[in-house]
PDB file of C-alpha atoms in Angstrom:
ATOM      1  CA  UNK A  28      21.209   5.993  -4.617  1.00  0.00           C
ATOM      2  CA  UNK A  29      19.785   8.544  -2.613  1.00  0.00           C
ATOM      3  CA  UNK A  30      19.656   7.536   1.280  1.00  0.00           C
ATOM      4  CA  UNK A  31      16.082   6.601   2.761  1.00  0.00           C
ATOM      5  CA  UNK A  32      15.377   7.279   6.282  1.00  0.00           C
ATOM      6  CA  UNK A  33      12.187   6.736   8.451  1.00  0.00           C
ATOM      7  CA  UNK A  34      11.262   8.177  11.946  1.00  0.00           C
ATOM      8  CA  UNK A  35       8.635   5.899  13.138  1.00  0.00           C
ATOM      9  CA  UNK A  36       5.251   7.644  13.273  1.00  0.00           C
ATOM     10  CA  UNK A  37       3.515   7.517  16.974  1.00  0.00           C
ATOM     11  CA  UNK A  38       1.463   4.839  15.665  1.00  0.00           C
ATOM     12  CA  UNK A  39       3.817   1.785  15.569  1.00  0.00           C
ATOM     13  CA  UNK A  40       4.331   0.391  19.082  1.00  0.00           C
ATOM     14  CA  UNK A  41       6.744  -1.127  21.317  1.00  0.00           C
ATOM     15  CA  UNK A  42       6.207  -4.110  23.947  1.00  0.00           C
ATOM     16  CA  UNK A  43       8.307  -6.101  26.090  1.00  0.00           C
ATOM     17  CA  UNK A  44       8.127  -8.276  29.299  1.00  0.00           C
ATOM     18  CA  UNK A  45      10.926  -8.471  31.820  1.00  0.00           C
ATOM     19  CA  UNK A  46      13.022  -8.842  28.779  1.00  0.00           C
ATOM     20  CA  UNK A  47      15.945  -7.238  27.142  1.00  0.00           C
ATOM     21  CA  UNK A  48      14.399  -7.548  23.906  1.00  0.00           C
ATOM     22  CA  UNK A  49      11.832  -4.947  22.470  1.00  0.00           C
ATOM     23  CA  UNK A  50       9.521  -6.167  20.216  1.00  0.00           C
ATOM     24  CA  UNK A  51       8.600  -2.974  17.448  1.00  0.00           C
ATOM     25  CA  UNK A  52       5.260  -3.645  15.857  1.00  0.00           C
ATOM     26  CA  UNK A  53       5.417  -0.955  12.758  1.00  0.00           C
ATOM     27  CA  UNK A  54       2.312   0.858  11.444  1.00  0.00           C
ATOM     28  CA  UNK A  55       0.523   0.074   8.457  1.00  0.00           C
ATOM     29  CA  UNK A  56       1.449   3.650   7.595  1.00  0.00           C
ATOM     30  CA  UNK A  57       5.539   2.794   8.164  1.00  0.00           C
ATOM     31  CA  UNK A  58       5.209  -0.130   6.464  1.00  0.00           C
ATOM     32  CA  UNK A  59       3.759   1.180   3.135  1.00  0.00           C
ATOM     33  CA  UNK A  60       6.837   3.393   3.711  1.00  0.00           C
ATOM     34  CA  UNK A  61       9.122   1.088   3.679  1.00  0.00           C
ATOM     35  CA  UNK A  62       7.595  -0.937   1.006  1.00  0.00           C
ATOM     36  CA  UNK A  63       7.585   2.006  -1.087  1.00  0.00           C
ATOM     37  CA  UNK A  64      11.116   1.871  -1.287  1.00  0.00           C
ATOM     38  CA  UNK A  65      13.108  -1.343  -3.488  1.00  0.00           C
ATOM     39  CA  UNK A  66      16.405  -0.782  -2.195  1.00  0.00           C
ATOM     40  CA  UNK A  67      14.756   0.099   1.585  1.00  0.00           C
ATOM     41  CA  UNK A  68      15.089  -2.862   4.534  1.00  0.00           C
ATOM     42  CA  UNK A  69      15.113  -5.669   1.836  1.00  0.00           C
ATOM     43  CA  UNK A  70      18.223  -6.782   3.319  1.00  0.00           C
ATOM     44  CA  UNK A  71      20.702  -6.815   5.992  1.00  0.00           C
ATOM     45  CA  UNK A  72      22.924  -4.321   3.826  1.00  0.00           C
ATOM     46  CA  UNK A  73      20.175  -1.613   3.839  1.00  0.00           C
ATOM     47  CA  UNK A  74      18.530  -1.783   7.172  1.00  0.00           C
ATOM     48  CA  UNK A  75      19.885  -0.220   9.818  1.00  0.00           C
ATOM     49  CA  UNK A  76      18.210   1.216  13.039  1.00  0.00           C
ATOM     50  CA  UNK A  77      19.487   4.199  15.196  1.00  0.00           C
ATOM     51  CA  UNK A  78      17.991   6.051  18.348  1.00  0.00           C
ATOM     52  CA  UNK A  79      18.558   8.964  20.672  1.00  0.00           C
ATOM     53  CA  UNK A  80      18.730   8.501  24.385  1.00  0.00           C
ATOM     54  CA  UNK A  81      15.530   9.853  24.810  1.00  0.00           C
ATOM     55  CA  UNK A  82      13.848   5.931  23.480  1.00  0.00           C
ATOM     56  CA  UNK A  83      13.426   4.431  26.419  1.00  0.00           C
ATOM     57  CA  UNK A  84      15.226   4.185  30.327  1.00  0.00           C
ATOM     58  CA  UNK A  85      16.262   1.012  32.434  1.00  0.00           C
ATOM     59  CA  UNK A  86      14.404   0.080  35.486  1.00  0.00           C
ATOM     60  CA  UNK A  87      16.280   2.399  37.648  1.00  0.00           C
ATOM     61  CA  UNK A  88      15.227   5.287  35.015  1.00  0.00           C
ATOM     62  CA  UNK A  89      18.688   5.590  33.223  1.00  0.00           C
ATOM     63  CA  UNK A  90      18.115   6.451  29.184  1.00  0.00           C
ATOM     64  CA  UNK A  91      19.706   4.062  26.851  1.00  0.00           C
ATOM     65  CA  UNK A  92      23.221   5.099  25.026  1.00  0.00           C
ATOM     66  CA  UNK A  93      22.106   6.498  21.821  1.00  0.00           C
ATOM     67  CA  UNK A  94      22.799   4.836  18.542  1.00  0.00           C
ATOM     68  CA  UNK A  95      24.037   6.996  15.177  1.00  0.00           C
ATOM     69  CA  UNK A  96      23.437   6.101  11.488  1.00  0.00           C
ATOM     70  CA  UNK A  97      27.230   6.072  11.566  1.00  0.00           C
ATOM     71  CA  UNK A  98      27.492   3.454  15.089  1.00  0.00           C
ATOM     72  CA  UNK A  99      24.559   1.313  12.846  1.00  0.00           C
ATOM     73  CA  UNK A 100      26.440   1.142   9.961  1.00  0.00           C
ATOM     74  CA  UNK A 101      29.936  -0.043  11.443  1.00  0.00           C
ATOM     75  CA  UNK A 102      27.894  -2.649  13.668  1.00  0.00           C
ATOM     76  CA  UNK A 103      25.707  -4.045  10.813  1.00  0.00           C
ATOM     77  CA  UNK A 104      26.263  -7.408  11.847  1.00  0.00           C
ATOM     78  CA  UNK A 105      24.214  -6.621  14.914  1.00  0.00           C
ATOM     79  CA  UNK A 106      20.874  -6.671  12.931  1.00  0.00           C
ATOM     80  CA  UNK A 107      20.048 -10.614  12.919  1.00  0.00           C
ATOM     81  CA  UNK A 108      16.460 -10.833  12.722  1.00  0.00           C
ATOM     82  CA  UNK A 109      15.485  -9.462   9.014  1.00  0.00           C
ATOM     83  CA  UNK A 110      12.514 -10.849   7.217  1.00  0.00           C
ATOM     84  CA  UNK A 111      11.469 -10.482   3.763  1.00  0.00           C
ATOM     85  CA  UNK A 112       8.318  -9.096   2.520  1.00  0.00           C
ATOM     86  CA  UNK A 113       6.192 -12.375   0.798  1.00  0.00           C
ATOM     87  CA  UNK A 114       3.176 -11.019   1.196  1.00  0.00           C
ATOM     88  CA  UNK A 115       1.299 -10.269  -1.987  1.00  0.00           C
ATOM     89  CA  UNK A 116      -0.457  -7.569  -2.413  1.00  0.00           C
ATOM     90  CA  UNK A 117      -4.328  -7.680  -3.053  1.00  0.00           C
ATOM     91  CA  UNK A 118      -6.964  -5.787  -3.946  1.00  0.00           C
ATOM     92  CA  UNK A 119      -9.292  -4.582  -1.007  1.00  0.00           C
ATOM     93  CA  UNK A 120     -11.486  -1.733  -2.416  1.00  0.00           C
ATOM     94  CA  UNK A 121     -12.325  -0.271  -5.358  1.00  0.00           C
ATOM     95  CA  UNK A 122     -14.167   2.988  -7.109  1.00  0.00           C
ATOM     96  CA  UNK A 123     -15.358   3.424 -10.095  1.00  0.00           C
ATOM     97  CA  UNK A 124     -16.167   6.689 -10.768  1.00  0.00           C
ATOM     98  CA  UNK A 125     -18.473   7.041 -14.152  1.00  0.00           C
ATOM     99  CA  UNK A 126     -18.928  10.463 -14.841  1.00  0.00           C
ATOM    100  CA  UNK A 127     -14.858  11.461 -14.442  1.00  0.00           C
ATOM    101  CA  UNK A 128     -13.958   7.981 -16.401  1.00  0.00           C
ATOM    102  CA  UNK A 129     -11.593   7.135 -13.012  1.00  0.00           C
ATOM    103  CA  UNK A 130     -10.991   3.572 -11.061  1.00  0.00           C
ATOM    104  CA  UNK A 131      -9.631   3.835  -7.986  1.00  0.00           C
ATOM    105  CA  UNK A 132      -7.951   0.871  -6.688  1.00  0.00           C
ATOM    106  CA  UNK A 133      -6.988   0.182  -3.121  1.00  0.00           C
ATOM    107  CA  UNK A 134      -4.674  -2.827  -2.025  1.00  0.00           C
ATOM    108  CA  UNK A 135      -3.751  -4.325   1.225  1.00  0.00           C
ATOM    109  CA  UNK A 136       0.105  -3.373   1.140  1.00  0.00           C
ATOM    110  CA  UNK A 137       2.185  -0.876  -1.060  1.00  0.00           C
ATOM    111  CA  UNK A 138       2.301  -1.425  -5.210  1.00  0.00           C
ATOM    112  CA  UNK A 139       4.723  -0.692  -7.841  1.00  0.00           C
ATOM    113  CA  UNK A 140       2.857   1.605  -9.655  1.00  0.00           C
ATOM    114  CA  UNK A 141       5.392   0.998 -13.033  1.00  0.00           C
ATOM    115  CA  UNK A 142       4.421  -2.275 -12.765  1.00  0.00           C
ATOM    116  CA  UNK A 143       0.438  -1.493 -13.274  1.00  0.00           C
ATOM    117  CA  UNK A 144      -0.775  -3.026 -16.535  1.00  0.00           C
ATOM    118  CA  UNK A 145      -4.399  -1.580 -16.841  1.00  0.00           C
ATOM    119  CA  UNK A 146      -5.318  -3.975 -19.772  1.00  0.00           C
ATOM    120  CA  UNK A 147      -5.095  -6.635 -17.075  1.00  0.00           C
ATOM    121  CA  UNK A 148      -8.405  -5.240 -15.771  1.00  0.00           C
ATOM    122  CA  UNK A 149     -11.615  -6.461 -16.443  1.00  0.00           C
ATOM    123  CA  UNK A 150     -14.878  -4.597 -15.550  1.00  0.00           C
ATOM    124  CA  UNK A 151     -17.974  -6.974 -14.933  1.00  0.00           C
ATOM    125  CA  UNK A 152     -21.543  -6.827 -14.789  1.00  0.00           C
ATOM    126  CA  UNK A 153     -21.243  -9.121 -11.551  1.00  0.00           C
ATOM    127  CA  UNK A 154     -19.506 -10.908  -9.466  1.00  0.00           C
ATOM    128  CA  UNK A 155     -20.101 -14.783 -10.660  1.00  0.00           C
ATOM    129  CA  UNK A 156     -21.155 -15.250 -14.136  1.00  0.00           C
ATOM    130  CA  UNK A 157     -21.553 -11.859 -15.515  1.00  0.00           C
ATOM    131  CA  UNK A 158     -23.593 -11.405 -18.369  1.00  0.00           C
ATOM    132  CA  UNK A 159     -21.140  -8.836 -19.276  1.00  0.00           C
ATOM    133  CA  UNK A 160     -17.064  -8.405 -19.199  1.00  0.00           C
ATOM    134  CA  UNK A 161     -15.143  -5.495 -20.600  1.00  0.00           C
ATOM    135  CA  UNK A 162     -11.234  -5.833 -20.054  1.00  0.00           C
ATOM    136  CA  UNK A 163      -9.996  -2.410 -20.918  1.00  0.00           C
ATOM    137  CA  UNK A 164      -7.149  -1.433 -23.445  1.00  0.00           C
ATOM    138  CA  UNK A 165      -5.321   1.170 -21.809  1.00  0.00           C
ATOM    139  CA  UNK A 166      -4.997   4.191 -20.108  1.00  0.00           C
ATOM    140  CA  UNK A 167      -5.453   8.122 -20.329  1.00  0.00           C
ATOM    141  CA  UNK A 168      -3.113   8.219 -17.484  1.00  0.00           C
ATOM    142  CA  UNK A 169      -2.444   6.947 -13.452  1.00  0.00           C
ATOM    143  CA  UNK A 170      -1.040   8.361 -10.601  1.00  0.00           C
ATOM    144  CA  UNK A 171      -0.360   7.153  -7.076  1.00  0.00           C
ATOM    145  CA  UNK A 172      -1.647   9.413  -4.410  1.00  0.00           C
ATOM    146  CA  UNK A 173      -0.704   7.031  -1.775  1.00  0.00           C
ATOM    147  CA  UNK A 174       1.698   4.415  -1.440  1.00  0.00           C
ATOM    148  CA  UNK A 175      -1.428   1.545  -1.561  1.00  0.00           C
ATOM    149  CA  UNK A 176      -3.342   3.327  -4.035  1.00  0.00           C
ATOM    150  CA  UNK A 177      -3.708   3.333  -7.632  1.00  0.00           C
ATOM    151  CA  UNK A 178      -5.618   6.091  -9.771  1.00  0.00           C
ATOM    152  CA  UNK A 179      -6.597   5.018 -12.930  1.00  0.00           C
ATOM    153  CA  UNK A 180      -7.790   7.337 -15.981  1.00  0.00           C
ATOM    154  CA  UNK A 181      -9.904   5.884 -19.063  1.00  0.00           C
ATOM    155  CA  UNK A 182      -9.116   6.382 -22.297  1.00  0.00           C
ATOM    156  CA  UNK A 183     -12.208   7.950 -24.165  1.00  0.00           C
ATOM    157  CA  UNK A 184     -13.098   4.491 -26.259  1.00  0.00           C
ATOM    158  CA  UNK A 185     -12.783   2.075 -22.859  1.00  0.00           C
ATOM    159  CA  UNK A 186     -15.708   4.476 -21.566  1.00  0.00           C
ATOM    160  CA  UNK A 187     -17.558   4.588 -24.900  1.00  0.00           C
ATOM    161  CA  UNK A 188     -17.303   0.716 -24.588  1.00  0.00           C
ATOM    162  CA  UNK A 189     -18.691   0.453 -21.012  1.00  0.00           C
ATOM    163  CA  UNK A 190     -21.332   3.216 -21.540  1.00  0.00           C
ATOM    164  CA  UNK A 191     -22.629   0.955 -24.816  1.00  0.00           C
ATOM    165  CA  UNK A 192     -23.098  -1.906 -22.575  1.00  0.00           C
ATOM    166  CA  UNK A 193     -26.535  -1.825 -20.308  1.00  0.00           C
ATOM    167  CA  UNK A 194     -25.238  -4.447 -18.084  1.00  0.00           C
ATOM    168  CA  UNK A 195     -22.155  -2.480 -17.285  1.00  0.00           C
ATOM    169  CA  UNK A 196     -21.866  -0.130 -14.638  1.00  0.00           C
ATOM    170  CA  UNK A 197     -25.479   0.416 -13.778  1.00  0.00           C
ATOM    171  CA  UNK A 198     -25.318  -0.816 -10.223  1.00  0.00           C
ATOM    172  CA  UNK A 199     -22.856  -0.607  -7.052  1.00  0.00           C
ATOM    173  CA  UNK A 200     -20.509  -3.543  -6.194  1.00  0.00           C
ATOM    174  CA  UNK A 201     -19.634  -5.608  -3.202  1.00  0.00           C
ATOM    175  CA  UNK A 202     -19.700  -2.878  -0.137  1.00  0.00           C
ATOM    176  CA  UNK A 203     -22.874  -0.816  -1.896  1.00  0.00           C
ATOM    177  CA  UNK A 204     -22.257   2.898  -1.144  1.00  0.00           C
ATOM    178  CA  UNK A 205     -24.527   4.520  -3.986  1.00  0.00           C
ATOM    179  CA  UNK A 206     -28.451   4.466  -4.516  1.00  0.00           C
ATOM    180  CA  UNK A 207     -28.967   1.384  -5.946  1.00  0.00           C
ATOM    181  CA  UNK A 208     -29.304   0.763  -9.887  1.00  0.00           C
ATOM    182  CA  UNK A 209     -29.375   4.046 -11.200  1.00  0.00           C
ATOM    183  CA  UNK A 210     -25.990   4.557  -9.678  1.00  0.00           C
ATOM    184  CA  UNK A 211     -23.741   6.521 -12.002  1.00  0.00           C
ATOM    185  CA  UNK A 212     -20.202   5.288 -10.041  1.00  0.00           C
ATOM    186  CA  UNK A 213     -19.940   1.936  -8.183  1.00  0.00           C
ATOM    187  CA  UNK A 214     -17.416   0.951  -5.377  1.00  0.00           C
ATOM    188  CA  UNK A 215     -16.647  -1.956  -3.213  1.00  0.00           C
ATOM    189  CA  UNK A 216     -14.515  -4.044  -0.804  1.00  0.00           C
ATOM    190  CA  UNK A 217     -13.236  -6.967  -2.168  1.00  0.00           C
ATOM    191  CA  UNK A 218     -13.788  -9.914  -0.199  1.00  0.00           C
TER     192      UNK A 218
END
């Protein structure tokens, strides 16, 4: 296994109140990070935390005695307060993109993109009750440009499938961002 490190980006933030504990509130862009990773802070045996001096300083403006990956590892035991991820992930926007045969697919946290099974979609002339459903039968290919996004290519007969249908794909979803019913791509937010 190849090691996994993060430097926090300027967007997570620290509080604390008279205390000697710091409370680290991590960015939704360090946690899809993390997330990314299986074998990455899923347990005490693979998360670790070090620090130079330069974190923070006492009241009387003295910085704080640095910490090594090496001075984390031999004091493991020190890190007491690990929670696992149980949040599932769900889906919170979508684009369909008609002309290029592409779904994008945007979910609240950071997906296993091996684990995407495209013939688990289902495309759908509306929300409740469609007159029309499609699920489709594979892929032409996927990538992940981002931890929380999926790219999704149509195979040639999915599209000739969805392009037969009039009451598929004519209008914009949830979220309406095109012109209405001659729309050739659709997105949304899922609520």
């Amino acid at each position: 296994l190849v090691p996994v490190t993060r430097t926090l980006t300027p967007f997570s933030n620290a509080t604390t109140l008279f205390d000697t504990v710091v409370t680290v509130s991590l960015s939704q862009q360090d946690m899809d990070f993390i997330k990314f990773y299986p074998d990455f802070a899923t347990v005490q045996a693979n998360t670790f935390l070090s620090f130079t001096n330069s974190l923070l300083v006492d009241m009387n403006a003295r910085q704080v005695n640095a910490v090594s990956p090496i001075t984390a590892s031999a004091e493991a035991d020190v890190v007491g307060c690990h929670e696992i991820d149980q949040t599932a992930p769900r889906l919170a926007s979508f684009d369909f993109q008609f002309d290029n045969a592409t779904l994008m697919l945007t979910f609240s946290e950071t997906v296993d993109l091996s684990s995407f099974d495209p013939t688990a979609l289902m495309i759908q002339s509306s929300e409740s009750n469609p007159l029309a459903t499609f699920t489709l039968t594979g892929e032409s290919g996927r990538t992940q440009p981002y931890f929380t996004v999926v790219h999704l290519e149509l195979t040639e007969s999915d599209m000739n499938h969805i392009k037969a249908n009039p009451n598929l794909a004519t209008k914009c979803a949830v979220g309406d961002s095109g012109s209405g019913s001659d729309s050739s791509s659709g997105s949304g937010v899922v609520p």
